Amino acid sequence: MVRLRSARRPTPLVPGPRRTGAAIVSHFYLSHVRTVDEEWVAAFFHDLCRAVAQRTGRSPEAVGVRGKPQSSEVSVDLLGRSTVLVVLHSSRYFSQSYCRAELSYFQRRLNMQRSRTGRSADAVVPVMWEPDFTHPLESVVPYPPLSLRSEAYRRDGLLHLLRLKARYRSEYEEVLKAVADRIVAAAEQLPEVHGFDASGSHSPVGAPAPVGSQEVSFVVASSAKDDVPGERHSRQYYGKTVLDWSPYAPGDHEALVSLVKNTATALDFTANVLPLDEESVDRIVREQDPEQLVVLLVDAWVALRREEHRLLAAVDERNPEATTALEPRARDDTESAEWAVTLDELLDRTLPRMRGRHSEYERWKLRDAESFTSSLRKVLIRLQNEALKSVEAVQSPATPTEGHHTFPLLGRYSS
């Protein structure tokens, strides 16, 4: 029987997949921080699979794999059946145990390959997802970098190119081509690592020393349903307690708190969620380190409650380099839209320092959960970068061991 070739198949083709027992070998495994930037990671994964498929004649579904986006489990089976590890590096990469395990597994495979054959394989492709100014990519992932002309990539990373793809399409396609070319050039299957404990503690070669989890306090300035100002008629956003305030999902009284905690946890922070009351203000203003990060989650309607003005003022006067505010104001909340001028004026009077402070990101009138999460992540990422610098300063032999602040400053990134 004569088998016809498809005229649309790209040429020349690299060798097709080999089989390990009954398992088909994948060309690459994408290692990345999960639960955050998922839509962008998925978009890049999809594009990369298509690019590799075009070069190999295989289907896009067969050339690449990655871990489950909402899980921290490490699949040794998927790692062992992949030829190349593509690392999307950011400041949070080495804070995730599964990322360290994935890179460690491939490093062991490379060591085994070198000891058996005397050759070094190009099986780890480092990609700058976001810039890490404390630990640059080339210093923590010691493998050949991508050879690119794009200044935007070197300055801002791949995530920036993806988000502004309309502007940086050619630069994005340059990165995509470079990664795909590296993947298909690595035709040699590495040995598997038997007995690898994916759940164990791993320290890949080049990885920075782990930084302890930073604490962040979220102070919710809102109302319980029974205490909502009389002018506020849309009470579906409120519940039995202040912490039940749900500006984006009326009726789901754990939505905002869960969103805040999940976002903080994904970035390796310990989140404390507190109501705006005397005890909480005492804790963050008087009892705790004044440089501990505090994020005020403010419901504009709370400014109508005069009894809350003193507490809001206390937070507003706190160290500006470690205190910021985010104001959810849902697009679907028509009552808040009708009262917008009054609410804005009240916030200006109640939180004059925070409202007058310049910011690199949106903080007020955050219309949906996506924009809120984006701003929240920017706050926490800035702190995390500063925390790494703070830890390095403490560990320096030339630096005194006493008199340091426990928590880092946000510096110019705060607002």
mmCIF file of C-alpha atoms in Angstrom:
data_model
loop_
_atom_site.group_PDB
_atom_site.id
_atom_site.type_symbol
_atom_site.label_atom_id
_atom_site.label_comp_id
_atom_site.label_asym_id
_atom_site.label_seq_id
_atom_site.Cartn_x
_atom_site.Cartn_y
_atom_site.Cartn_z
ATOM 1 C CA MET A 1 0.000 0.000 0.000
ATOM 2 C CA VAL A 2 1.332 3.424 -0.925
ATOM 3 C CA ARG A 3 1.055 6.087 1.779
ATOM 4 C CA LEU A 4 0.485 9.574 0.420
ATOM 5 C CA ARG A 5 2.249 12.558 1.900
ATOM 6 C CA SER A 6 0.320 15.707 2.628
ATOM 7 C CA ALA A 7 1.456 18.600 0.462
ATOM 8 C CA ARG A 8 0.875 20.944 3.413
ATOM 9 C CA ARG A 9 3.372 19.202 5.646
ATOM 10 C CA PRO A 10 6.316 21.551 6.397
ATOM 11 C CA THR A 11 9.756 20.591 5.156
ATOM 12 C CA PRO A 12 12.325 19.729 6.176
ATOM 13 C CA LEU A 13 11.025 17.789 9.164
ATOM 14 C CA VAL A 14 12.915 16.734 12.265
ATOM 15 C CA PRO A 15 12.629 13.065 13.287
ATOM 16 C CA GLY A 16 9.244 12.119 14.719
ATOM 17 C CA PRO A 17 8.615 11.014 18.293
ATOM 18 C CA ARG A 18 10.254 7.964 19.747
ATOM 19 C CA ARG A 19 8.469 5.665 22.109
ATOM 20 C CA THR A 20 9.517 4.698 25.608
ATOM 21 C CA GLY A 21 7.541 1.499 26.080
ATOM 22 C CA ALA A 22 4.007 2.563 25.194
ATOM 23 C CA ALA A 23 4.590 6.233 26.023
ATOM 24 C CA ILE A 24 5.116 8.815 23.317
ATOM 25 C CA VAL A 25 7.959 11.228 23.981
ATOM 26 C CA SER A 26 7.013 14.924 24.082
ATOM 27 C CA HIS A 27 9.300 17.542 22.638
ATOM 28 C CA PHE A 28 9.078 19.891 25.638
ATOM 29 C CA TYR A 29 7.755 20.448 29.148
ATOM 30 C CA LEU A 30 6.775 24.018 30.097
ATOM 31 C CA SER A 31 7.832 24.888 33.659
ATOM 32 C CA HIS A 32 6.167 28.004 35.081
ATOM 33 C CA VAL A 33 4.551 29.549 38.156
ATOM 34 C CA ARG A 34 0.994 28.241 38.209
ATOM 35 C CA THR A 35 -2.323 29.895 39.133
ATOM 36 C CA VAL A 36 -1.069 33.359 38.081
ATOM 37 C CA ASP A 37 -0.934 34.757 34.541
ATOM 38 C CA GLU A 38 -2.754 31.598 33.450
ATOM 39 C CA GLU A 39 -4.389 33.090 30.354
ATOM 40 C CA TRP A 40 -1.025 34.386 29.134
ATOM 41 C CA VAL A 41 0.854 31.184 29.934
ATOM 42 C CA ALA A 42 -1.846 29.201 28.132
ATOM 43 C CA ALA A 43 -1.595 31.505 25.108
ATOM 44 C CA PHE A 44 2.189 31.095 24.908
ATOM 45 C CA PHE A 45 1.934 27.323 25.409
ATOM 46 C CA HIS A 46 -0.617 27.123 22.599
ATOM 47 C CA ASP A 47 1.534 29.211 20.235
ATOM 48 C CA LEU A 48 4.679 27.271 21.100
ATOM 49 C CA CYS A 49 2.963 23.940 20.483
ATOM 50 C CA ARG A 50 1.860 25.166 17.063
ATOM 51 C CA ALA A 51 5.356 26.410 16.216
ATOM 52 C CA VAL A 52 6.973 23.103 17.215
ATOM 53 C CA ALA A 53 4.275 21.128 15.382
ATOM 54 C CA GLN A 54 4.935 23.040 12.180
ATOM 55 C CA ARG A 55 8.614 22.096 12.416
ATOM 56 C CA THR A 56 8.048 18.424 13.206
ATOM 57 C CA GLY A 57 4.947 17.358 11.307
ATOM 58 C CA ARG A 58 3.245 16.289 14.509
ATOM 59 C CA SER A 59 -0.060 17.569 15.887
ATOM 60 C CA PRO A 60 0.137 20.527 18.312
ATOM 61 C CA GLU A 61 -1.509 18.408 21.014
ATOM 62 C CA ALA A 62 1.368 15.906 20.940
ATOM 63 C CA VAL A 63 4.482 18.075 21.119
ATOM 64 C CA GLY A 64 4.264 19.800 24.505
ATOM 65 C CA VAL A 65 3.081 19.217 28.073
ATOM 66 C CA ARG A 66 2.900 21.152 31.332
ATOM 67 C CA GLY A 67 1.619 20.656 34.879
ATOM 68 C CA LYS A 68 -2.033 21.143 35.761
ATOM 69 C CA PRO A 69 -2.563 24.920 36.045
ATOM 70 C CA GLN A 70 -4.452 24.800 39.353
ATOM 71 C CA SER A 71 -2.332 22.085 40.985
ATOM 72 C CA SER A 72 1.108 22.060 42.614
ATOM 73 C CA GLU A 73 1.681 18.373 41.827
ATOM 74 C CA VAL A 74 4.743 17.360 39.821
ATOM 75 C CA SER A 75 4.319 14.631 37.201
ATOM 76 C CA VAL A 76 7.602 12.728 36.984
ATOM 77 C CA ASP A 77 6.060 10.716 34.146
ATOM 78 C CA LEU A 78 5.499 13.823 31.998
ATOM 79 C CA LEU A 79 8.953 15.164 32.846
ATOM 80 C CA GLY A 80 10.577 11.858 31.997
ATOM 81 C CA ARG A 81 8.868 11.713 28.594
ATOM 82 C CA SER A 82 9.935 15.245 27.612
ATOM 83 C CA THR A 83 13.095 16.068 25.697
ATOM 84 C CA VAL A 84 13.437 19.744 26.672
ATOM 85 C CA LEU A 85 12.475 21.843 29.699
ATOM 86 C CA VAL A 86 11.333 25.382 28.875
ATOM 87 C CA VAL A 87 11.625 27.576 31.988
ATOM 88 C CA LEU A 88 9.475 30.713 32.267
ATOM 89 C CA HIS A 89 11.513 32.556 34.868
ATOM 90 C CA SER A 90 10.246 35.367 37.100
ATOM 91 C CA SER A 91 11.050 36.562 40.614
ATOM 92 C CA ARG A 92 8.551 34.000 41.943
ATOM 93 C CA TYR A 93 9.849 30.954 40.061
ATOM 94 C CA PHE A 94 12.166 29.562 42.725
ATOM 95 C CA SER A 95 9.674 30.233 45.520
ATOM 96 C CA GLN A 96 7.491 27.425 44.130
ATOM 97 C CA SER A 97 8.453 23.899 45.202
ATOM 98 C CA TYR A 98 7.146 22.356 41.979
ATOM 99 C CA CYS A 99 9.284 24.683 39.839
ATOM 100 C CA ARG A 100 12.396 23.744 41.813
ATOM 101 C CA ALA A 101 11.521 20.045 41.455
ATOM 102 C CA GLU A 102 10.987 20.303 37.685
ATOM 103 C CA LEU A 103 14.324 22.032 37.117
ATOM 104 C CA SER A 104 16.124 19.669 39.507
ATOM 105 C CA TYR A 105 14.780 16.660 37.623
ATOM 106 C CA PHE A 106 16.153 17.919 34.322
ATOM 107 C CA GLN A 107 19.478 18.839 35.889
ATOM 108 C CA ARG A 108 19.831 15.263 37.132
ATOM 109 C CA ARG A 109 18.996 13.953 33.673
ATOM 110 C CA LEU A 110 21.663 16.197 32.162
ATOM 111 C CA ASN A 111 24.224 15.015 34.716
ATOM 112 C CA MET A 112 23.420 11.376 33.946
ATOM 113 C CA GLN A 113 23.684 12.042 30.219
ATOM 114 C CA ARG A 114 27.056 13.735 30.632
ATOM 115 C CA SER A 115 28.447 10.939 32.818
ATOM 116 C CA ARG A 116 27.331 8.254 30.339
ATOM 117 C CA THR A 117 28.275 9.893 27.050
ATOM 118 C CA GLY A 118 30.668 12.709 27.908
ATOM 119 C CA ARG A 119 28.410 15.108 25.996
ATOM 120 C CA SER A 120 26.374 18.074 27.203
ATOM 121 C CA ALA A 121 22.844 18.372 25.853
ATOM 122 C CA ASP A 122 21.000 21.658 25.248
ATOM 123 C CA ALA A 123 17.880 20.532 27.096
ATOM 124 C CA VAL A 124 16.978 23.536 29.285
ATOM 125 C CA VAL A 125 15.716 26.667 27.528
ATOM 126 C CA PRO A 126 15.479 29.680 29.865
ATOM 127 C CA VAL A 127 12.908 32.344 28.993
ATOM 128 C CA MET A 128 12.524 35.636 30.873
ATOM 129 C CA TRP A 129 8.819 35.771 31.715
ATOM 130 C CA GLU A 130 9.208 38.893 33.868
ATOM 131 C CA PRO A 131 12.445 40.677 34.764
ATOM 132 C CA ASP A 132 13.961 39.809 38.142
ATOM 133 C CA PHE A 133 16.310 42.648 38.992
ATOM 134 C CA THR A 134 17.605 40.931 42.124
ATOM 135 C CA HIS A 135 18.421 37.590 40.509
ATOM 136 C CA PRO A 136 18.827 38.011 36.726
ATOM 137 C CA LEU A 137 17.909 35.025 34.600
ATOM 138 C CA GLU A 138 21.441 34.182 33.476
ATOM 139 C CA SER A 139 22.670 33.992 37.091
ATOM 140 C CA VAL A 140 20.023 31.569 38.412
ATOM 141 C CA VAL A 141 19.264 29.409 35.353
ATOM 142 C CA PRO A 142 22.818 28.668 34.110
ATOM 143 C CA TYR A 143 21.982 27.555 30.576
ATOM 144 C CA PRO A 144 22.466 29.264 27.205
ATOM 145 C CA PRO A 145 20.099 32.247 26.898
ATOM 146 C CA LEU A 146 17.987 32.963 23.852
ATOM 147 C CA SER A 147 19.813 34.833 21.118
ATOM 148 C CA LEU A 148 17.451 37.718 20.353
ATOM 149 C CA ARG A 149 17.538 41.239 18.964
ATOM 150 C CA SER A 150 14.436 42.397 20.845
ATOM 151 C CA GLU A 151 15.195 45.197 23.306
ATOM 152 C CA ALA A 152 11.624 44.966 24.636
ATOM 153 C CA TYR A 153 12.138 41.327 25.613
ATOM 154 C CA ARG A 154 15.457 41.984 27.333
ATOM 155 C CA ARG A 155 13.966 44.948 29.202
ATOM 156 C CA ASP A 156 10.458 43.772 30.093
ATOM 157 C CA GLY A 157 10.231 40.034 29.416
ATOM 158 C CA LEU A 158 7.907 37.787 27.443
ATOM 159 C CA LEU A 159 4.776 38.507 29.486
ATOM 160 C CA HIS A 160 5.008 42.177 28.492
ATOM 161 C CA LEU A 161 5.232 41.219 24.805
ATOM 162 C CA LEU A 162 2.188 38.985 25.161
ATOM 163 C CA ARG A 163 0.076 41.605 26.889
ATOM 164 C CA LEU A 164 0.951 44.180 24.223
ATOM 165 C CA LYS A 165 1.042 41.731 21.337
ATOM 166 C CA ALA A 166 -0.491 44.208 18.897
ATOM 167 C CA ARG A 167 2.527 46.472 19.425
ATOM 168 C CA TYR A 168 5.211 43.816 19.851
ATOM 169 C CA ARG A 169 4.032 41.117 17.441
ATOM 170 C CA SER A 170 7.350 40.855 15.587
ATOM 171 C CA GLU A 171 9.334 40.722 18.844
ATOM 172 C CA TYR A 172 6.971 38.074 20.241
ATOM 173 C CA GLU A 173 7.295 35.963 17.100
ATOM 174 C CA GLU A 174 11.087 36.287 17.325
ATOM 175 C CA VAL A 175 11.018 34.826 20.848
ATOM 176 C CA LEU A 176 8.595 32.094 19.768
ATOM 177 C CA LYS A 177 10.821 31.110 16.837
ATOM 178 C CA ALA A 178 13.964 31.077 18.978
ATOM 179 C CA VAL A 179 12.384 28.809 21.616
ATOM 180 C CA ALA A 180 10.855 26.471 19.026
ATOM 181 C CA ASP A 181 14.165 26.190 17.156
ATOM 182 C CA ARG A 182 15.978 25.259 20.361
ATOM 183 C CA ILE A 183 13.349 22.628 21.147
ATOM 184 C CA VAL A 184 13.412 20.863 17.797
ATOM 185 C CA ALA A 185 17.220 20.973 17.672
ATOM 186 C CA ALA A 186 17.370 18.860 20.854
ATOM 187 C CA ALA A 187 16.613 15.495 19.276
ATOM 188 C CA GLU A 188 18.392 13.310 21.841
ATOM 189 C CA GLN A 189 16.188 11.808 24.554
ATOM 190 C CA LEU A 190 17.722 12.154 28.024
ATOM 191 C CA PRO A 191 17.780 9.274 30.512
ATOM 192 C CA GLU A 192 14.993 9.059 33.061
ATOM 193 C CA VAL A 193 15.699 9.551 36.774
ATOM 194 C CA HIS A 194 14.351 6.591 38.694
ATOM 195 C CA GLY A 195 13.275 7.071 42.299
ATOM 196 C CA PHE A 196 13.001 10.854 42.018
ATOM 197 C CA ASP A 197 11.016 12.258 44.978
ATOM 198 C CA ALA A 198 9.042 15.100 43.425
ATOM 199 C CA SER A 199 7.600 16.115 46.802
ATOM 200 C CA GLY A 200 11.002 16.400 48.457
ATOM 201 C CA SER A 201 13.105 19.502 49.035
ATOM 202 C CA HIS A 202 15.057 20.541 45.927
ATOM 203 C CA SER A 203 17.746 23.155 45.357
ATOM 204 C CA PRO A 204 18.544 23.387 41.650
ATOM 205 C CA VAL A 205 22.024 24.496 40.659
ATOM 206 C CA GLY A 206 22.103 28.287 40.496
ATOM 207 C CA ALA A 207 18.871 28.804 42.457
ATOM 208 C CA PRO A 208 18.952 31.645 45.015
ATOM 209 C CA ALA A 209 18.539 30.867 48.687
ATOM 210 C CA PRO A 210 14.837 30.634 49.586
ATOM 211 C CA VAL A 211 13.268 33.680 51.193
ATOM 212 C CA GLY A 212 10.858 33.251 54.076
ATOM 213 C CA SER A 213 7.208 33.943 53.431
ATOM 214 C CA GLN A 214 6.386 37.636 53.878
ATOM 215 C CA GLU A 215 3.330 38.735 55.798
ATOM 216 C CA VAL A 216 0.790 41.167 54.395
ATOM 217 C CA SER A 217 -2.256 42.510 56.204
ATOM 218 C CA PHE A 218 -5.398 43.254 54.223
ATOM 219 C CA VAL A 219 -7.744 45.621 56.066
ATOM 220 C CA VAL A 220 -11.310 45.563 54.772
ATOM 221 C CA ALA A 221 -13.011 48.955 55.163
ATOM 222 C CA SER A 222 -16.651 48.196 54.451
ATOM 223 C CA SER A 223 -19.853 47.427 56.341
ATOM 224 C CA ALA A 224 -21.915 44.511 57.511
ATOM 225 C CA LYS A 225 -25.369 44.447 55.918
ATOM 226 C CA ASP A 226 -27.007 45.756 59.109
ATOM 227 C CA ASP A 227 -24.584 48.705 59.263
ATOM 228 C CA VAL A 228 -24.715 49.861 55.632
ATOM 229 C CA PRO A 229 -25.347 53.639 55.365
ATOM 230 C CA GLY A 230 -28.977 54.528 54.783
ATOM 231 C CA GLU A 231 -28.132 56.057 51.405
ATOM 232 C CA ARG A 232 -26.920 52.659 50.176
ATOM 233 C CA HIS A 233 -29.874 50.615 48.869
ATOM 234 C CA SER A 234 -27.979 47.898 46.940
ATOM 235 C CA ARG A 235 -27.328 45.631 49.915
ATOM 236 C CA GLN A 236 -26.714 42.434 47.976
ATOM 237 C CA TYR A 237 -22.993 43.182 48.115
ATOM 238 C CA TYR A 238 -22.901 42.837 51.927
ATOM 239 C CA GLY A 239 -23.247 40.021 54.449
ATOM 240 C CA LYS A 240 -23.328 39.363 58.179
ATOM 241 C CA THR A 241 -19.821 40.734 58.779
ATOM 242 C CA VAL A 242 -17.507 43.289 57.202
ATOM 243 C CA LEU A 243 -15.420 40.463 55.722
ATOM 244 C CA ASP A 244 -18.465 39.248 53.779
ATOM 245 C CA TRP A 245 -18.327 42.291 51.493
ATOM 246 C CA SER A 246 -18.379 40.969 47.911
ATOM 247 C CA PRO A 247 -18.226 43.833 45.380
ATOM 248 C CA TYR A 248 -17.730 41.655 42.306
ATOM 249 C CA ALA A 249 -19.905 38.630 43.141
ATOM 250 C CA PRO A 250 -23.083 39.639 45.010
ATOM 251 C CA GLY A 251 -24.263 36.807 47.218
ATOM 252 C CA ASP A 252 -20.907 35.013 47.282
ATOM 253 C CA HIS A 253 -19.737 36.378 50.615
ATOM 254 C CA GLU A 254 -16.300 34.722 50.538
ATOM 255 C CA ALA A 255 -15.349 35.801 47.015
ATOM 256 C CA LEU A 256 -13.218 38.880 47.796
ATOM 257 C CA VAL A 257 -11.430 37.377 50.793
ATOM 258 C CA SER A 258 -10.721 34.183 48.839
ATOM 259 C CA LEU A 259 -9.430 36.166 45.862
ATOM 260 C CA VAL A 260 -7.091 38.173 48.076
ATOM 261 C CA LYS A 261 -5.772 35.126 49.922
ATOM 262 C CA ASN A 262 -5.286 33.060 46.777
ATOM 263 C CA THR A 263 -3.426 35.865 45.014
ATOM 264 C CA ALA A 264 -1.153 36.446 48.008
ATOM 265 C CA THR A 265 -0.501 32.724 48.526
ATOM 266 C CA ALA A 266 0.377 32.228 44.865
ATOM 267 C CA LEU A 267 3.078 34.875 45.320
ATOM 268 C CA ASP A 268 4.371 33.204 48.495
ATOM 269 C CA PHE A 269 2.900 35.678 50.989
ATOM 270 C CA THR A 270 1.107 34.968 54.240
ATOM 271 C CA ALA A 271 -2.158 36.910 54.170
ATOM 272 C CA ASN A 272 -3.993 38.233 57.212
ATOM 273 C CA VAL A 273 -7.436 39.628 56.420
ATOM 274 C CA LEU A 274 -8.775 42.014 59.061
ATOM 275 C CA PRO A 275 -11.869 44.224 59.421
ATOM 276 C CA LEU A 276 -11.354 47.948 59.905
ATOM 277 C CA ASP A 277 -11.917 48.294 63.648
ATOM 278 C CA GLU A 278 -10.098 49.534 66.754
ATOM 279 C CA GLU A 279 -8.240 46.266 67.299
ATOM 280 C CA SER A 280 -6.995 46.031 63.723
ATOM 281 C CA VAL A 281 -5.872 49.658 63.617
ATOM 282 C CA ASP A 282 -4.013 49.213 66.913
ATOM 283 C CA ARG A 283 -2.344 46.154 65.462
ATOM 284 C CA ILE A 284 -1.110 47.723 62.241
ATOM 285 C CA VAL A 285 -0.390 51.223 63.539
ATOM 286 C CA ARG A 286 0.893 50.764 67.082
ATOM 287 C CA GLU A 287 1.757 47.154 67.811
ATOM 288 C CA GLN A 288 3.266 45.899 64.551
ATOM 289 C CA ASP A 289 6.401 46.959 62.714
ATOM 290 C CA PRO A 290 5.481 50.210 60.922
ATOM 291 C CA GLU A 291 7.085 48.881 57.727
ATOM 292 C CA GLN A 292 4.914 45.777 57.478
ATOM 293 C CA LEU A 293 2.866 45.895 54.276
ATOM 294 C CA VAL A 294 -0.761 46.897 54.725
ATOM 295 C CA VAL A 295 -3.296 46.964 51.900
ATOM 296 C CA LEU A 296 -6.538 48.805 52.638
ATOM 297 C CA LEU A 297 -9.471 47.336 50.698
ATOM 298 C CA VAL A 298 -11.906 50.214 50.756
ATOM 299 C CA ASP A 299 -15.602 50.343 49.944
ATOM 300 C CA ALA A 300 -16.271 53.948 48.906
ATOM 301 C CA TRP A 301 -19.612 53.868 50.725
ATOM 302 C CA VAL A 302 -17.867 53.448 54.077
ATOM 303 C CA ALA A 303 -16.823 57.100 53.802
ATOM 304 C CA LEU A 304 -20.451 58.028 54.552
ATOM 305 C CA ARG A 305 -20.079 56.538 58.019
ATOM 306 C CA ARG A 306 -18.599 59.261 60.213
ATOM 307 C CA GLU A 307 -17.693 56.785 62.937
ATOM 308 C CA GLU A 308 -15.170 55.202 60.537
ATOM 309 C CA HIS A 309 -13.390 58.441 59.597
ATOM 310 C CA ARG A 310 -10.952 58.338 62.529
ATOM 311 C CA LEU A 311 -9.922 54.755 61.760
ATOM 312 C CA LEU A 312 -9.484 55.502 58.060
ATOM 313 C CA ALA A 313 -7.402 58.558 58.924
ATOM 314 C CA ALA A 314 -5.122 56.425 61.114
ATOM 315 C CA VAL A 315 -4.409 54.071 58.226
ATOM 316 C CA ASP A 316 -4.015 56.986 55.805
ATOM 317 C CA GLU A 317 -1.326 58.504 58.058
ATOM 318 C CA ARG A 318 0.632 55.272 58.276
ATOM 319 C CA ASN A 319 4.069 54.875 56.664
ATOM 320 C CA PRO A 320 3.341 55.640 52.984
ATOM 321 C CA GLU A 321 6.136 53.357 51.779
ATOM 322 C CA ALA A 322 4.399 50.300 53.223
ATOM 323 C CA THR A 323 0.723 51.198 52.935
ATOM 324 C CA THR A 324 -1.527 51.245 49.918
ATOM 325 C CA ALA A 325 -5.217 51.104 49.081
ATOM 326 C CA LEU A 326 -7.298 49.335 46.473
ATOM 327 C CA GLU A 327 -10.901 50.307 45.833
ATOM 328 C CA PRO A 328 -13.216 47.788 44.145
ATOM 329 C CA ARG A 329 -16.144 49.558 42.470
ATOM 330 C CA ALA A 330 -17.869 47.091 40.170
ATOM 331 C CA ARG A 331 -18.974 48.077 36.708
ATOM 332 C CA ASP A 332 -22.374 46.481 37.363
ATOM 333 C CA ASP A 333 -22.945 48.516 40.539
ATOM 334 C CA THR A 334 -25.198 51.176 39.003
ATOM 335 C CA GLU A 335 -25.934 52.811 42.347
ATOM 336 C CA SER A 336 -22.248 53.512 42.917
ATOM 337 C CA ALA A 337 -22.042 54.954 39.413
ATOM 338 C CA GLU A 338 -24.903 57.335 40.178
ATOM 339 C CA TRP A 339 -23.177 58.445 43.391
ATOM 340 C CA ALA A 340 -19.688 58.591 41.816
ATOM 341 C CA VAL A 341 -19.076 62.336 42.315
ATOM 342 C CA THR A 342 -20.147 62.263 45.973
ATOM 343 C CA LEU A 343 -18.212 59.085 46.736
ATOM 344 C CA ASP A 344 -15.040 60.443 45.121
ATOM 345 C CA GLU A 345 -15.260 63.689 47.087
ATOM 346 C CA LEU A 346 -15.760 61.785 50.343
ATOM 347 C CA LEU A 347 -12.755 59.569 49.647
ATOM 348 C CA ASP A 348 -10.651 62.653 48.849
ATOM 349 C CA ARG A 349 -11.495 64.116 52.264
ATOM 350 C CA THR A 350 -11.238 60.863 54.218
ATOM 351 C CA LEU A 351 -8.038 59.470 52.659
ATOM 352 C CA PRO A 352 -6.211 62.598 51.429
ATOM 353 C CA ARG A 353 -2.694 61.133 51.451
ATOM 354 C CA MET A 354 -3.554 57.918 49.641
ATOM 355 C CA ARG A 355 -5.816 59.647 47.144
ATOM 356 C CA GLY A 356 -3.199 62.264 46.340
ATOM 357 C CA ARG A 357 -0.327 59.844 45.871
ATOM 358 C CA HIS A 358 0.941 59.034 42.382
ATOM 359 C CA SER A 359 0.792 55.377 41.382
ATOM 360 C CA GLU A 360 2.236 53.228 38.609
ATOM 361 C CA TYR A 361 -0.905 51.087 38.614
ATOM 362 C CA GLU A 362 -4.656 51.564 38.967
ATOM 363 C CA ARG A 363 -5.916 51.658 42.551
ATOM 364 C CA TRP A 364 -9.305 53.361 42.487
ATOM 365 C CA LYS A 365 -12.578 52.381 40.811
ATOM 366 C CA LEU A 366 -11.360 48.888 39.935
ATOM 367 C CA ARG A 367 -14.244 47.765 37.754
ATOM 368 C CA ASP A 368 -13.902 43.983 37.821
ATOM 369 C CA ALA A 369 -12.097 41.137 39.543
ATOM 370 C CA GLU A 370 -9.497 40.947 36.773
ATOM 371 C CA SER A 371 -8.364 44.579 37.117
ATOM 372 C CA PHE A 372 -8.422 44.262 40.907
ATOM 373 C CA THR A 373 -6.257 41.136 40.807
ATOM 374 C CA SER A 374 -3.834 42.751 38.369
ATOM 375 C CA SER A 375 -3.322 45.754 40.663
ATOM 376 C CA LEU A 376 -3.042 43.556 43.735
ATOM 377 C CA ARG A 377 -0.368 41.408 42.109
ATOM 378 C CA LYS A 378 1.648 44.496 41.168
ATOM 379 C CA VAL A 379 1.596 45.648 44.800
ATOM 380 C CA LEU A 380 2.785 42.284 46.092
ATOM 381 C CA ILE A 381 5.384 41.646 43.383
ATOM 382 C CA ARG A 382 7.039 44.983 44.104
ATOM 383 C CA LEU A 383 7.241 44.079 47.772
ATOM 384 C CA GLN A 384 8.622 40.643 46.991
ATOM 385 C CA ASN A 385 11.430 42.119 44.906
ATOM 386 C CA GLU A 386 12.293 44.518 47.711
ATOM 387 C CA ALA A 387 12.151 41.643 50.217
ATOM 388 C CA LEU A 388 14.802 39.716 48.297
ATOM 389 C CA LYS A 389 17.067 42.760 48.379
ATOM 390 C CA SER A 390 16.453 43.167 52.100
ATOM 391 C CA VAL A 391 17.335 39.538 52.845
ATOM 392 C CA GLU A 392 20.549 39.780 50.838
ATOM 393 C CA ALA A 393 21.542 42.916 52.761
ATOM 394 C CA VAL A 394 20.941 41.153 56.080
ATOM 395 C CA GLN A 395 23.012 38.148 54.987
ATOM 396 C CA SER A 396 25.957 40.270 53.790
ATOM 397 C CA PRO A 397 29.050 39.810 56.055
ATOM 398 C CA ALA A 398 29.778 43.518 55.856
ATOM 399 C CA THR A 399 26.346 44.456 57.110
ATOM 400 C CA PRO A 400 25.601 44.744 60.840
ATOM 401 C CA THR A 401 23.386 41.942 62.127
ATOM 402 C CA GLU A 402 21.308 44.161 64.378
ATOM 403 C CA GLY A 403 18.995 47.053 63.799
ATOM 404 C CA HIS A 404 17.399 45.814 60.579
ATOM 405 C CA HIS A 405 13.718 46.090 59.882
ATOM 406 C CA THR A 406 11.870 42.810 59.820
ATOM 407 C CA PHE A 407 9.766 43.817 56.818
ATOM 408 C CA PRO A 408 10.985 45.530 53.651
ATOM 409 C CA LEU A 409 9.984 48.873 52.256
ATOM 410 C CA LEU A 410 8.014 49.220 49.069
ATOM 411 C CA GLY A 411 10.059 52.270 48.113
ATOM 412 C CA ARG A 412 8.999 54.185 45.032
ATOM 413 C CA TYR A 413 6.672 51.395 43.958
ATOM 414 C CA SER A 414 4.229 52.018 46.783
ATOM 415 C CA SER A 415 1.145 54.100 46.677
#
